[in-house]
PDB file of C-alpha atoms and ligand atoms in Angstrom:
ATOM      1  CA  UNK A   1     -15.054 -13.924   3.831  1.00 98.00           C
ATOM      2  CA  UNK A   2     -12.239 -11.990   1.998  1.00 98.00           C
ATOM      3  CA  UNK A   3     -11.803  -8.882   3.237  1.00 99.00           C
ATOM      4  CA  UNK A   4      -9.929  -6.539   2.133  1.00 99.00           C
ATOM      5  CA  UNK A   5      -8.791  -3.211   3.614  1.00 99.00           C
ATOM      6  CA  UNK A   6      -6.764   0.259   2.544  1.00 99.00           C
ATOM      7  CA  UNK A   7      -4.223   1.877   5.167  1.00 98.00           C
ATOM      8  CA  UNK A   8      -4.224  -1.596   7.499  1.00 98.00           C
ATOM      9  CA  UNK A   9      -1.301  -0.696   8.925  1.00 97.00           C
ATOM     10  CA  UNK A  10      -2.070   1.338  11.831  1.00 97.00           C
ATOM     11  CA  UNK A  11      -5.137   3.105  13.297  1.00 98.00           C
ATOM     12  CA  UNK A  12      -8.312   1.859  12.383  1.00 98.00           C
ATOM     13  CA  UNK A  13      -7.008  -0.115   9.351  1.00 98.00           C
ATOM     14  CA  UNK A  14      -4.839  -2.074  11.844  1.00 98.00           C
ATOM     15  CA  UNK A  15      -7.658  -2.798  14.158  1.00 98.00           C
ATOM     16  CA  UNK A  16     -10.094  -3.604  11.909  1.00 99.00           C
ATOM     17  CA  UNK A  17      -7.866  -6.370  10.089  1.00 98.00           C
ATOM     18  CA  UNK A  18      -6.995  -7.730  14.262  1.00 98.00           C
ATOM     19  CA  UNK A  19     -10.818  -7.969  14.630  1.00 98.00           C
ATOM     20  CA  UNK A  20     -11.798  -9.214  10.944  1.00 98.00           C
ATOM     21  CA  UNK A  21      -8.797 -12.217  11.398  1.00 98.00           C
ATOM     22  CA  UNK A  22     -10.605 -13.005  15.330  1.00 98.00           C
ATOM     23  CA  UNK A  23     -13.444 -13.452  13.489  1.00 98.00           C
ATOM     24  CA  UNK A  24     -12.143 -16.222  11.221  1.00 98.00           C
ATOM     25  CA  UNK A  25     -11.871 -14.228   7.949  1.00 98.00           C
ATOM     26  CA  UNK A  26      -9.194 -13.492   5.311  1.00 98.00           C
ATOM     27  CA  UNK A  27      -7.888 -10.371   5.467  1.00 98.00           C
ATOM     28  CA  UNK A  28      -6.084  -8.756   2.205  1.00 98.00           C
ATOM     29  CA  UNK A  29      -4.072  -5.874   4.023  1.00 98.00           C
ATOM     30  CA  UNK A  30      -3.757  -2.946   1.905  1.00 98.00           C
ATOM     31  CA  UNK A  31      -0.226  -1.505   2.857  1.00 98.00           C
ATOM     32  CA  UNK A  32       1.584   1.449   0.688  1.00 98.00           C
ATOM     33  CA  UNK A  33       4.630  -0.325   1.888  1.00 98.00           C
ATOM     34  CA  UNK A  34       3.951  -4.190   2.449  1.00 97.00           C
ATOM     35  CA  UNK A  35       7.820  -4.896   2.593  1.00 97.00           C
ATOM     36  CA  UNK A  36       7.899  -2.312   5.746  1.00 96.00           C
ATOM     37  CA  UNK A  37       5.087  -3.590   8.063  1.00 93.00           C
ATOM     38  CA  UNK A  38       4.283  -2.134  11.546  1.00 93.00           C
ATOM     39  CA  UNK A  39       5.277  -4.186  14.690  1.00 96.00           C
ATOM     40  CA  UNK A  40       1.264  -4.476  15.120  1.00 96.00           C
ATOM     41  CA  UNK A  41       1.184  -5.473  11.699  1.00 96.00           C
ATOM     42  CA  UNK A  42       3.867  -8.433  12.150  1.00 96.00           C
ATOM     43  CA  UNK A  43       2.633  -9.777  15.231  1.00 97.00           C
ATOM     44  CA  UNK A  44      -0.576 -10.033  13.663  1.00 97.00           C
ATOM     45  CA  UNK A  45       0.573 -12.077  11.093  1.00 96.00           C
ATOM     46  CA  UNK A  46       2.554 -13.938  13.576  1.00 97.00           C
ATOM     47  CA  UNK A  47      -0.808 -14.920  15.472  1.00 97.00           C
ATOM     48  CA  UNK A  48      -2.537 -15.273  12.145  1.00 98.00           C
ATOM     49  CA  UNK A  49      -0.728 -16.754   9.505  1.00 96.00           C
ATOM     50  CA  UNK A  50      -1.617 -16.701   6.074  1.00 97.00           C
ATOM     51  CA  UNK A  51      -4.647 -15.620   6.820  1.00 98.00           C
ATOM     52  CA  UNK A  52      -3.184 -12.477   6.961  1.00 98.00           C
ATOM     53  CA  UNK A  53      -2.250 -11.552   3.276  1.00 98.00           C
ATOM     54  CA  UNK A  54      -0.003  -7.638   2.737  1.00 98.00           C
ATOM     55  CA  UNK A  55      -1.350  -6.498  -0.204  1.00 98.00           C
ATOM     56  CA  UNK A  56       0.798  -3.237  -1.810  1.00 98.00           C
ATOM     57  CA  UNK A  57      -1.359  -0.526  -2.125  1.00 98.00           C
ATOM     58  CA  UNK A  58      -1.480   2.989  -2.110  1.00 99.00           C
ATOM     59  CA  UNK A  59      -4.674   4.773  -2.845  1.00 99.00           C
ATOM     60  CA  UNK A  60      -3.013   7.118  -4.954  1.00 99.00           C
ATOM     61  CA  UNK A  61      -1.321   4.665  -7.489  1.00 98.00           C
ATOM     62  CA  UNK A  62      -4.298   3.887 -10.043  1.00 99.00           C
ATOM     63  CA  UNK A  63      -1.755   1.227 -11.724  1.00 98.00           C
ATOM     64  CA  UNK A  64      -0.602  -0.153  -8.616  1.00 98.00           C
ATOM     65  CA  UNK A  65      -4.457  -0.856  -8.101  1.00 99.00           C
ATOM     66  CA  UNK A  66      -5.229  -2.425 -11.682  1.00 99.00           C
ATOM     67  CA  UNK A  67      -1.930  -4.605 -11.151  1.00 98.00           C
ATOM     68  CA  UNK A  68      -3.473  -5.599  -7.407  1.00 98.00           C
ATOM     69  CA  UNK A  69      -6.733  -6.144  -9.522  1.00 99.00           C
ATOM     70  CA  UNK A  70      -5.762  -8.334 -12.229  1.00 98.00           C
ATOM     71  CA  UNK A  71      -3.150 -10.776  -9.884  1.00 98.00           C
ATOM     72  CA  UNK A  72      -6.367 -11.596  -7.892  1.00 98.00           C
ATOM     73  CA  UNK A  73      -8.345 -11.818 -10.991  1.00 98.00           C
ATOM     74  CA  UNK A  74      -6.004 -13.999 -12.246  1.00 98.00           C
ATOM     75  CA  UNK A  75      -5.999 -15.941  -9.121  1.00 98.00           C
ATOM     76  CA  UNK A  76      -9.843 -16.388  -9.511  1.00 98.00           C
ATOM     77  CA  UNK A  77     -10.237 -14.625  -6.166  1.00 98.00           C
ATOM     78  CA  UNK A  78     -13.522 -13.167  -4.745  1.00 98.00           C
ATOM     79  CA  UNK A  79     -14.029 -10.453  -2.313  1.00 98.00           C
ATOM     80  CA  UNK A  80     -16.754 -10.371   0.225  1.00 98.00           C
ATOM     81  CA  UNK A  81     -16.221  -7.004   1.539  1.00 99.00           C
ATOM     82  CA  UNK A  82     -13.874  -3.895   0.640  1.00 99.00           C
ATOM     83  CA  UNK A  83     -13.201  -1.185   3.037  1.00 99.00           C
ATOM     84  CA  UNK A  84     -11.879   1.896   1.991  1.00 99.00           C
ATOM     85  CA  UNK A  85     -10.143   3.367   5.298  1.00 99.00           C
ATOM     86  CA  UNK A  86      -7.042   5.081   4.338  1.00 99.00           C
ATOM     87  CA  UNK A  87      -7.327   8.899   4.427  1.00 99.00           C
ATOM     88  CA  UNK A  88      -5.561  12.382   5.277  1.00 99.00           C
ATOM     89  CA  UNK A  89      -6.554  15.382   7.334  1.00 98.00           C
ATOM     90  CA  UNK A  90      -4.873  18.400   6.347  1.00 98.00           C
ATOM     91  CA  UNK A  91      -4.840  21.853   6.267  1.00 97.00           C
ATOM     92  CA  UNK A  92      -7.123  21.077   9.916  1.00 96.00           C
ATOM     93  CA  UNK A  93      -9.094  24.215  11.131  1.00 93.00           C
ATOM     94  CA  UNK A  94      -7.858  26.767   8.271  1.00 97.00           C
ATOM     95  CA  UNK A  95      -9.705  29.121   7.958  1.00 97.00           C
ATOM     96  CA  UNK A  96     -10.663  30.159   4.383  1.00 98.00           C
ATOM     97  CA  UNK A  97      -9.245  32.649   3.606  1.00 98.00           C
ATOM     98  CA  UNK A  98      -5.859  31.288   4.901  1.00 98.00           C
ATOM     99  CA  UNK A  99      -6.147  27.733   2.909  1.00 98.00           C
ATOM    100  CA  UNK A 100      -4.012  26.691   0.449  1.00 98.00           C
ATOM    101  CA  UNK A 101      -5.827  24.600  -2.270  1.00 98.00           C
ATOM    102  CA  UNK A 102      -3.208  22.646  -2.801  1.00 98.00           C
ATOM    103  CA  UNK A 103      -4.291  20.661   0.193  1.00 98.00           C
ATOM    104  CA  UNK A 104      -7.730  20.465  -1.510  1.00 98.00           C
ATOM    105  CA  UNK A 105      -6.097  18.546  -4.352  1.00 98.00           C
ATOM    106  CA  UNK A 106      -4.067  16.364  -2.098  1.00 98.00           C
ATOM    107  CA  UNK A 107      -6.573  15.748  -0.017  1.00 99.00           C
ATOM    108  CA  UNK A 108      -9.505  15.026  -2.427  1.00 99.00           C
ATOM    109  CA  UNK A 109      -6.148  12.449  -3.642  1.00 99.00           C
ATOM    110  CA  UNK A 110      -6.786  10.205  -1.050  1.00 99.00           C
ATOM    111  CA  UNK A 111      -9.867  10.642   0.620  1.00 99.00           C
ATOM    112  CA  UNK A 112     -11.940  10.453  -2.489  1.00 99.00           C
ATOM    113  CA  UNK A 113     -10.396   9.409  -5.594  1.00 99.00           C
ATOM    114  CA  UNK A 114      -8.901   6.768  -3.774  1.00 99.00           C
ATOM    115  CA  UNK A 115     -11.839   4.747  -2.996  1.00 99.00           C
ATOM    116  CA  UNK A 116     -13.410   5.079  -6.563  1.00 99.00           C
ATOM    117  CA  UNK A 117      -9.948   3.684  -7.779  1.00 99.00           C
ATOM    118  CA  UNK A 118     -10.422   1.139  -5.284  1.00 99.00           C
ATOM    119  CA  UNK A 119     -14.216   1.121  -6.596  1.00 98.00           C
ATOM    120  CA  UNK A 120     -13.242   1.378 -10.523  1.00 98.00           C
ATOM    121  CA  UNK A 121     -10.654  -2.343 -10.013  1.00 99.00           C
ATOM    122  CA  UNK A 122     -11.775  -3.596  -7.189  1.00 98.00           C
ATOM    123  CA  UNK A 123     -15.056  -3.965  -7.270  1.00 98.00           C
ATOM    124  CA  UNK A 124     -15.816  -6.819 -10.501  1.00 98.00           C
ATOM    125  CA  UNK A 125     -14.268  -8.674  -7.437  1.00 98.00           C
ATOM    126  CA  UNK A 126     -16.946  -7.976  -4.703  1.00 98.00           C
ATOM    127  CA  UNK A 127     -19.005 -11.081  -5.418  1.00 98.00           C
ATOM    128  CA  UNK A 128     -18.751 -13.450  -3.087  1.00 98.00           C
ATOM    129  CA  UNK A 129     -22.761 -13.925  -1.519  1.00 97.00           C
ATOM    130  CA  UNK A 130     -23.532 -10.893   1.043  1.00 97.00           C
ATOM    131  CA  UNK A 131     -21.213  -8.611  -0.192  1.00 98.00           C
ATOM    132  CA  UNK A 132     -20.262  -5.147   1.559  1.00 98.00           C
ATOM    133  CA  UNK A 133     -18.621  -2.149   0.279  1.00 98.00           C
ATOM    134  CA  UNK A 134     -17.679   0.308   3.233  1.00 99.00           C
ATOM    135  CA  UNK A 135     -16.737   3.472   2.632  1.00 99.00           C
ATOM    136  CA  UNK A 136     -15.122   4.825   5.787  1.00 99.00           C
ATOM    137  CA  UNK A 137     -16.749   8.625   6.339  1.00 99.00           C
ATOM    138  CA  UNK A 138     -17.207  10.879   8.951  1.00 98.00           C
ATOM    139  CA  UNK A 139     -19.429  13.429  10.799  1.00 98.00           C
ATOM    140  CA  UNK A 140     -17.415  16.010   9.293  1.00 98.00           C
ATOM    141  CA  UNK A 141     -18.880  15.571   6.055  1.00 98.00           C
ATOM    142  CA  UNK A 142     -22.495  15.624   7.001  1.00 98.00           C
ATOM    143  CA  UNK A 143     -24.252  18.944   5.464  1.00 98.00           C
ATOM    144  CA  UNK A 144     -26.936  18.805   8.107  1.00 98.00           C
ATOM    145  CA  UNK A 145     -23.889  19.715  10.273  1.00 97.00           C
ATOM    146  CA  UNK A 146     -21.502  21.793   8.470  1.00 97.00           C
ATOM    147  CA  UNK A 147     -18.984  23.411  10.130  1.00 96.00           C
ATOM    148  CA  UNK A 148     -16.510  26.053   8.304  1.00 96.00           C
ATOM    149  CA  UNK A 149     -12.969  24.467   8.796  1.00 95.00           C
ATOM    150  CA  UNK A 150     -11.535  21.562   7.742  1.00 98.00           C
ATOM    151  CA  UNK A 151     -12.469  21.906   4.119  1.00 98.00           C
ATOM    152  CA  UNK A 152     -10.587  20.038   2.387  1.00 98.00           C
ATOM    153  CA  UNK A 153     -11.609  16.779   4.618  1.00 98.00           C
ATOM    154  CA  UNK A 154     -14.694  17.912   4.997  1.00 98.00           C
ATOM    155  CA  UNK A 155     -15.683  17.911   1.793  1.00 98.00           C
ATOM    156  CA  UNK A 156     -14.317  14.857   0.455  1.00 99.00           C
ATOM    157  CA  UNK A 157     -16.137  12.954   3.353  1.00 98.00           C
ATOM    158  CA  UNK A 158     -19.263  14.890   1.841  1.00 98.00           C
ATOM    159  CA  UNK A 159     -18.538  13.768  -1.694  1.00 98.00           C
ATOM    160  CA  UNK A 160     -17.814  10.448  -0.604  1.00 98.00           C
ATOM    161  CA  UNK A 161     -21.003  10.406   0.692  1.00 98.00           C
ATOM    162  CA  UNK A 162     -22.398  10.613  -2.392  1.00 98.00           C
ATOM    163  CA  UNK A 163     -20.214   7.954  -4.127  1.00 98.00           C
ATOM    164  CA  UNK A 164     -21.647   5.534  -1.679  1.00 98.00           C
ATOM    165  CA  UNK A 165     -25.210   6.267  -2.878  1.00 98.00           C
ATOM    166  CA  UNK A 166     -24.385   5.917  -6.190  1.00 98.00           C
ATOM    167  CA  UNK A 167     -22.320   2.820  -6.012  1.00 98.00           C
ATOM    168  CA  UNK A 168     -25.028   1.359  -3.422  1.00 98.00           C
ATOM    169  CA  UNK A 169     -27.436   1.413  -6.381  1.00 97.00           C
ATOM    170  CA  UNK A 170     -25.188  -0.468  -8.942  1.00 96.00           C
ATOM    171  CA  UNK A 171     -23.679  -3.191  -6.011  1.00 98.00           C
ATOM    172  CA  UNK A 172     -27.823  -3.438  -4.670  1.00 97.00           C
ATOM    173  CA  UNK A 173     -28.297  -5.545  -8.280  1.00 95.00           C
ATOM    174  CA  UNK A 174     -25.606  -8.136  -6.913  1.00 93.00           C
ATOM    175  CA  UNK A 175     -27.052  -8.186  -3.626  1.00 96.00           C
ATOM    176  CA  UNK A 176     -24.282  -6.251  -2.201  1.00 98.00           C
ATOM    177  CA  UNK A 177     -24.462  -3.879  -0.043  1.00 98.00           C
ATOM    178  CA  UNK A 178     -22.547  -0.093   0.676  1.00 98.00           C
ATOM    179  CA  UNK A 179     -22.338   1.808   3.484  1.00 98.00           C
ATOM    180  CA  UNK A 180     -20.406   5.193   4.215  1.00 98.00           C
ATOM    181  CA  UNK A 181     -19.697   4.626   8.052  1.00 98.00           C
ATOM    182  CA  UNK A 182     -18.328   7.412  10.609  1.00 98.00           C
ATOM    183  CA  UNK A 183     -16.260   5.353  13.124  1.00 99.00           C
ATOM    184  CA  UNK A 184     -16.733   8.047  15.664  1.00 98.00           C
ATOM    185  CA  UNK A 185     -14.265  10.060  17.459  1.00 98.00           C
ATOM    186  CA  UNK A 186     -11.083   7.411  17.937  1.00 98.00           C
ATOM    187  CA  UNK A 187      -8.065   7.252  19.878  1.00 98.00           C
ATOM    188  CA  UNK A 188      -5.481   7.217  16.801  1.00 98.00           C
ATOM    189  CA  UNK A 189      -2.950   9.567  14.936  1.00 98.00           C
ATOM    190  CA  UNK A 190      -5.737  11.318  13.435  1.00 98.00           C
ATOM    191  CA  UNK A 191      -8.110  11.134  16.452  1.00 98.00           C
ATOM    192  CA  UNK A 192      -5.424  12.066  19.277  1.00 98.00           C
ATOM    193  CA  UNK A 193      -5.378  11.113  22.477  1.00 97.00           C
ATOM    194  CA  UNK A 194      -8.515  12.982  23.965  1.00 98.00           C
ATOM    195  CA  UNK A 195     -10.758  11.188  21.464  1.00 98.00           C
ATOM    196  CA  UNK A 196     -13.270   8.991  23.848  1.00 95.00           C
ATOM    197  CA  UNK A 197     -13.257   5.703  21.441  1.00 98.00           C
ATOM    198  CA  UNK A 198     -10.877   2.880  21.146  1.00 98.00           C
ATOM    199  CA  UNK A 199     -10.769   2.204  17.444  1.00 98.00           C
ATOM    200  CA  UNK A 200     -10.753  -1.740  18.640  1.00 98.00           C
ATOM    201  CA  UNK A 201     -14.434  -1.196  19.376  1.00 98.00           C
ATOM    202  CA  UNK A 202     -15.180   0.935  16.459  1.00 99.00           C
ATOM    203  CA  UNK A 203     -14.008  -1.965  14.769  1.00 99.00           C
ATOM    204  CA  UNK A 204     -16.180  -4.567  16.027  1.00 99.00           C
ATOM    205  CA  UNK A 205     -19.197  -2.293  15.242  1.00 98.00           C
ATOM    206  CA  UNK A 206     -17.855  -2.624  11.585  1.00 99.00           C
ATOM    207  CA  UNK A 207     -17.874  -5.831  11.399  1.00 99.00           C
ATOM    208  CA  UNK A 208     -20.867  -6.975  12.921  1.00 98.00           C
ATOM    209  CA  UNK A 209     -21.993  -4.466   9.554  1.00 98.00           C
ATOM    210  CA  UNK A 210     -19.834  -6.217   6.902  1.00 98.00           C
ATOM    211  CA  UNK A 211     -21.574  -9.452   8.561  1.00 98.00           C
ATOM    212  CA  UNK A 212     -24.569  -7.701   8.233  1.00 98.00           C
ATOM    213  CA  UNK A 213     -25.011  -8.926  12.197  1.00 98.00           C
ATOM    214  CA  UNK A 214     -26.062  -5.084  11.901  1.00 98.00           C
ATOM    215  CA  UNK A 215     -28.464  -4.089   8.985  1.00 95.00           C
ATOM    216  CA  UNK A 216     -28.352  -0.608   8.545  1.00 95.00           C
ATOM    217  CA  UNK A 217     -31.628   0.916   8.359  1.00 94.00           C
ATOM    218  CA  UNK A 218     -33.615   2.192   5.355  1.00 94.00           C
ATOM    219  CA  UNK A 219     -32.753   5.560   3.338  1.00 93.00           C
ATOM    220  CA  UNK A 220     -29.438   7.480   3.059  1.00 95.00           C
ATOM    221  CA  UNK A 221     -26.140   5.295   3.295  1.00 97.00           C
ATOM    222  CA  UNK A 222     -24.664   6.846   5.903  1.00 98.00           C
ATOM    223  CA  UNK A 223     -24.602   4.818   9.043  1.00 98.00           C
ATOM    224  CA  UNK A 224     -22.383   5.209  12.142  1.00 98.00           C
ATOM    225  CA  UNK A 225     -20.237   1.912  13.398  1.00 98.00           C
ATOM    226  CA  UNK A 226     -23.241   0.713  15.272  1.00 98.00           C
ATOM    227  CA  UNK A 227     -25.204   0.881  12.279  1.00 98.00           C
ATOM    228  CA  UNK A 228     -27.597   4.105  13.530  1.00 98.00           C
ATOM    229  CA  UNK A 229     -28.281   7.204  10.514  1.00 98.00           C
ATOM    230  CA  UNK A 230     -26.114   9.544  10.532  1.00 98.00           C
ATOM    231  CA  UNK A 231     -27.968  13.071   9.532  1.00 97.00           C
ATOM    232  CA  UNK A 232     -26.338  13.466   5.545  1.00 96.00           C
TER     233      UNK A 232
HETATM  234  N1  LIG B 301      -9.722   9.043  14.048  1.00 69.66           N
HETATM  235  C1  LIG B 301     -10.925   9.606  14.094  1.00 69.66           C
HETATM  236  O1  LIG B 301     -11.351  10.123  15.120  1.00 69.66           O
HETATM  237  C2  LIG B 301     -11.800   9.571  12.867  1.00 69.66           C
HETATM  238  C3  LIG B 301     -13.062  10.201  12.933  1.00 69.66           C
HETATM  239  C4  LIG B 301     -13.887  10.138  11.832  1.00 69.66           C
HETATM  240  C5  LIG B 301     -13.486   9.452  10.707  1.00 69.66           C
HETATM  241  N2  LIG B 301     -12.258   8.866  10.661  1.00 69.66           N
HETATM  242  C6  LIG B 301     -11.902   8.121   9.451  1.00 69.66           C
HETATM  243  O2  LIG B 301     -11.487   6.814   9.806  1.00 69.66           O
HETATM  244  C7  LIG B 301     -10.518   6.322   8.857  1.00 69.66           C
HETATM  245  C8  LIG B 301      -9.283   5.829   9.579  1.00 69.66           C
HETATM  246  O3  LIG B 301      -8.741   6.921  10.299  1.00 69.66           O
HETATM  247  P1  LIG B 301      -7.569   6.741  11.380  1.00 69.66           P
HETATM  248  O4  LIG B 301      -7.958   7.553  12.531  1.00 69.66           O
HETATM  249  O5  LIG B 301      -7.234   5.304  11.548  1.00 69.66           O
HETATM  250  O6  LIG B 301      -6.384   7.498  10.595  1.00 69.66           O
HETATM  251  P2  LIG B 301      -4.802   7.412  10.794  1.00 69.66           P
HETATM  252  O7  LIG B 301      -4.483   6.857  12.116  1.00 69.66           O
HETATM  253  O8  LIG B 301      -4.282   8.759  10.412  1.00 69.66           O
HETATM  254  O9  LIG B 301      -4.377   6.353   9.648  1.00 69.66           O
HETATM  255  C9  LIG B 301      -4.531   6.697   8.308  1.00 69.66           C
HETATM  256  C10 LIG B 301      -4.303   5.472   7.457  1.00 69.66           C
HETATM  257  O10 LIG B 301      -4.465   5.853   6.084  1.00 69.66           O
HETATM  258  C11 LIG B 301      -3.351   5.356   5.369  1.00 69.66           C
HETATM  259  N3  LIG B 301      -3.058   6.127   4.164  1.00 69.66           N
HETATM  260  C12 LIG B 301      -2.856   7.463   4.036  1.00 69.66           C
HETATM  261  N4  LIG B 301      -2.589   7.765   2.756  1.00 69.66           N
HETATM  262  C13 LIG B 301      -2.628   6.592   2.057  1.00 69.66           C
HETATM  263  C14 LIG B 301      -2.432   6.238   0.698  1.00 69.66           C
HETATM  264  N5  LIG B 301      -2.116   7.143  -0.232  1.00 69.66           N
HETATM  265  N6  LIG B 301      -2.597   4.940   0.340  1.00 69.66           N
HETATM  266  C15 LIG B 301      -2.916   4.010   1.261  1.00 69.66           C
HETATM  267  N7  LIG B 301      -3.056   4.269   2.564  1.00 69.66           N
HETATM  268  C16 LIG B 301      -2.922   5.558   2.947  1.00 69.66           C
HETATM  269  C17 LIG B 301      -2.199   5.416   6.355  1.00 69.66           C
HETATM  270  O11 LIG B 301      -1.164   4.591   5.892  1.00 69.66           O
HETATM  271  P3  LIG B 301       0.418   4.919   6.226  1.00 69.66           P
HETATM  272  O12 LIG B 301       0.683   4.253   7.530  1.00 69.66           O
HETATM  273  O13 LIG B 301       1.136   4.304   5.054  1.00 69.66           O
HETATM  274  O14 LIG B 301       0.564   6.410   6.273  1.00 69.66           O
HETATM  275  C18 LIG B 301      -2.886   4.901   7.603  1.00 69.66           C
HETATM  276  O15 LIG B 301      -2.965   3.495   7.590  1.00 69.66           O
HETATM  277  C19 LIG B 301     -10.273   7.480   7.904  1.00 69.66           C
HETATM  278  O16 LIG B 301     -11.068   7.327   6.757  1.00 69.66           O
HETATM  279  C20 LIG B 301     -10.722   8.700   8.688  1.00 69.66           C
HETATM  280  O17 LIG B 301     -11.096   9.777   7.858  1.00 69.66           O
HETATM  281  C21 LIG B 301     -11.412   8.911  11.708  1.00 69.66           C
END
């Protein structure tokens, strides 16, 4: 399978592309800076090869995206699975009357428009048989649990949410498949050091989903990385 994933280069990106290549697959490594990789990133391809592939883009560069789009078009190349994982988390427990909505903008940026510019070129490429589109969520942007902080990440995860519904409905007449996953509380720059989870095993809960190892069960998208409901 081709598999291509946003912010590869460290965190959960990084893992996910280490367990994706383990597993025999191509892995299209979306980087904002392929020409600076990680040491994680280089020993990877080191191990790997060319089954490893940088890929330049940044989630916030619609052009960058329709030039990724149309090289791999042009390459008659086929995805099997996306996975929008790049994101921010700023402006973390403001309260409201303290936040600056300029973080709402920047933050909505990433965690949201980027994946439907990812969506809006990437996906006439999501065709190879079994298909996955995997929209990288979290808890945080469950209503059922709202909390008041975080807002700006909060609710982007919530709207992305909602993306993933829609754009389960148009990839279900392919056969394909999307999921909005929460990857659970991981050790990375995001997560810290007290979070419980190694994003390695997150990872490999992915996966097994993108193989569809995992079905996710009936109703809302919104699955955690073993595949179990998450409350929308
Ligand atoms: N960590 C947790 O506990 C946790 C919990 C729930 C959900 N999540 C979700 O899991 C996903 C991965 O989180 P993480 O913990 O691995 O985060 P992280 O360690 O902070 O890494 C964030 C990644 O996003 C990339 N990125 C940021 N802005 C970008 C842009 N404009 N274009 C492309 N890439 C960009 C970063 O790339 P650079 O290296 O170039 O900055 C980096 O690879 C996110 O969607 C996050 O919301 C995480």
């Amino acid at each position: 399978m081709n598999i291509l994933i946003t912010g590869a280069g460290r965190g959960l990106g990084l893992e996910l592309a280490a367990e994706c290549l383990e597993r025999g697959h191509h892995v299209l490594a979306g980087l904002r800076r392929p020409e600076q990789p990680s040491p994680e990133l280089r020993a990877l391809a080191d191990q790997h090869g060319e089954r490893l592939e940088p890929v330049r883009l940044d989630v916030a560069d619609e052009a960058g995206i329709a030039e990724l789009a149309a090289r791999l078009s042009g390459q008659g190349r086929q995805l099997g699975a996306i996975v929008n994982n790049a994101a921010v988390l700023e402006a973390r427990q403001t309260p409201i009357e303290r936040l600056d909505l300029a973080f709402m903008e920047s933050t909505m940026d990433i965690n949201l428009y980027g994946p439907m510019r990812v969506a809006k070129h990437l996906l006439p490429l999501l065709t190879e048989p079994g298909a996955a589109l995997i929209n990288i969520s979290s808890e945080a942007g469950s209503l059922t649990n709202a909390y008041p902080g975080d807002y700006p990440y909060t609710l982007s995860k919530a709207a992305l949410n909602l993306l993933t519904e829609q754009l389960s409905r148009v990839l279900a007449e392919r056969g394909a498949i999307a999921l909005s996953v929460h990857p659970g509380w991981m050790r990375t720059d995001m997560g810290g050091e007290q979070a419980r989870l190694d994003p390695r095993e997150s990872a490999r809960g992915i996966a097994d989903l993108i193989e569809r190892r995992v079905e996710a069960p009936p109703g809302f998208r919104f699955v955690d990385y073993l595949g179990r409901p998450m409350a929308i």
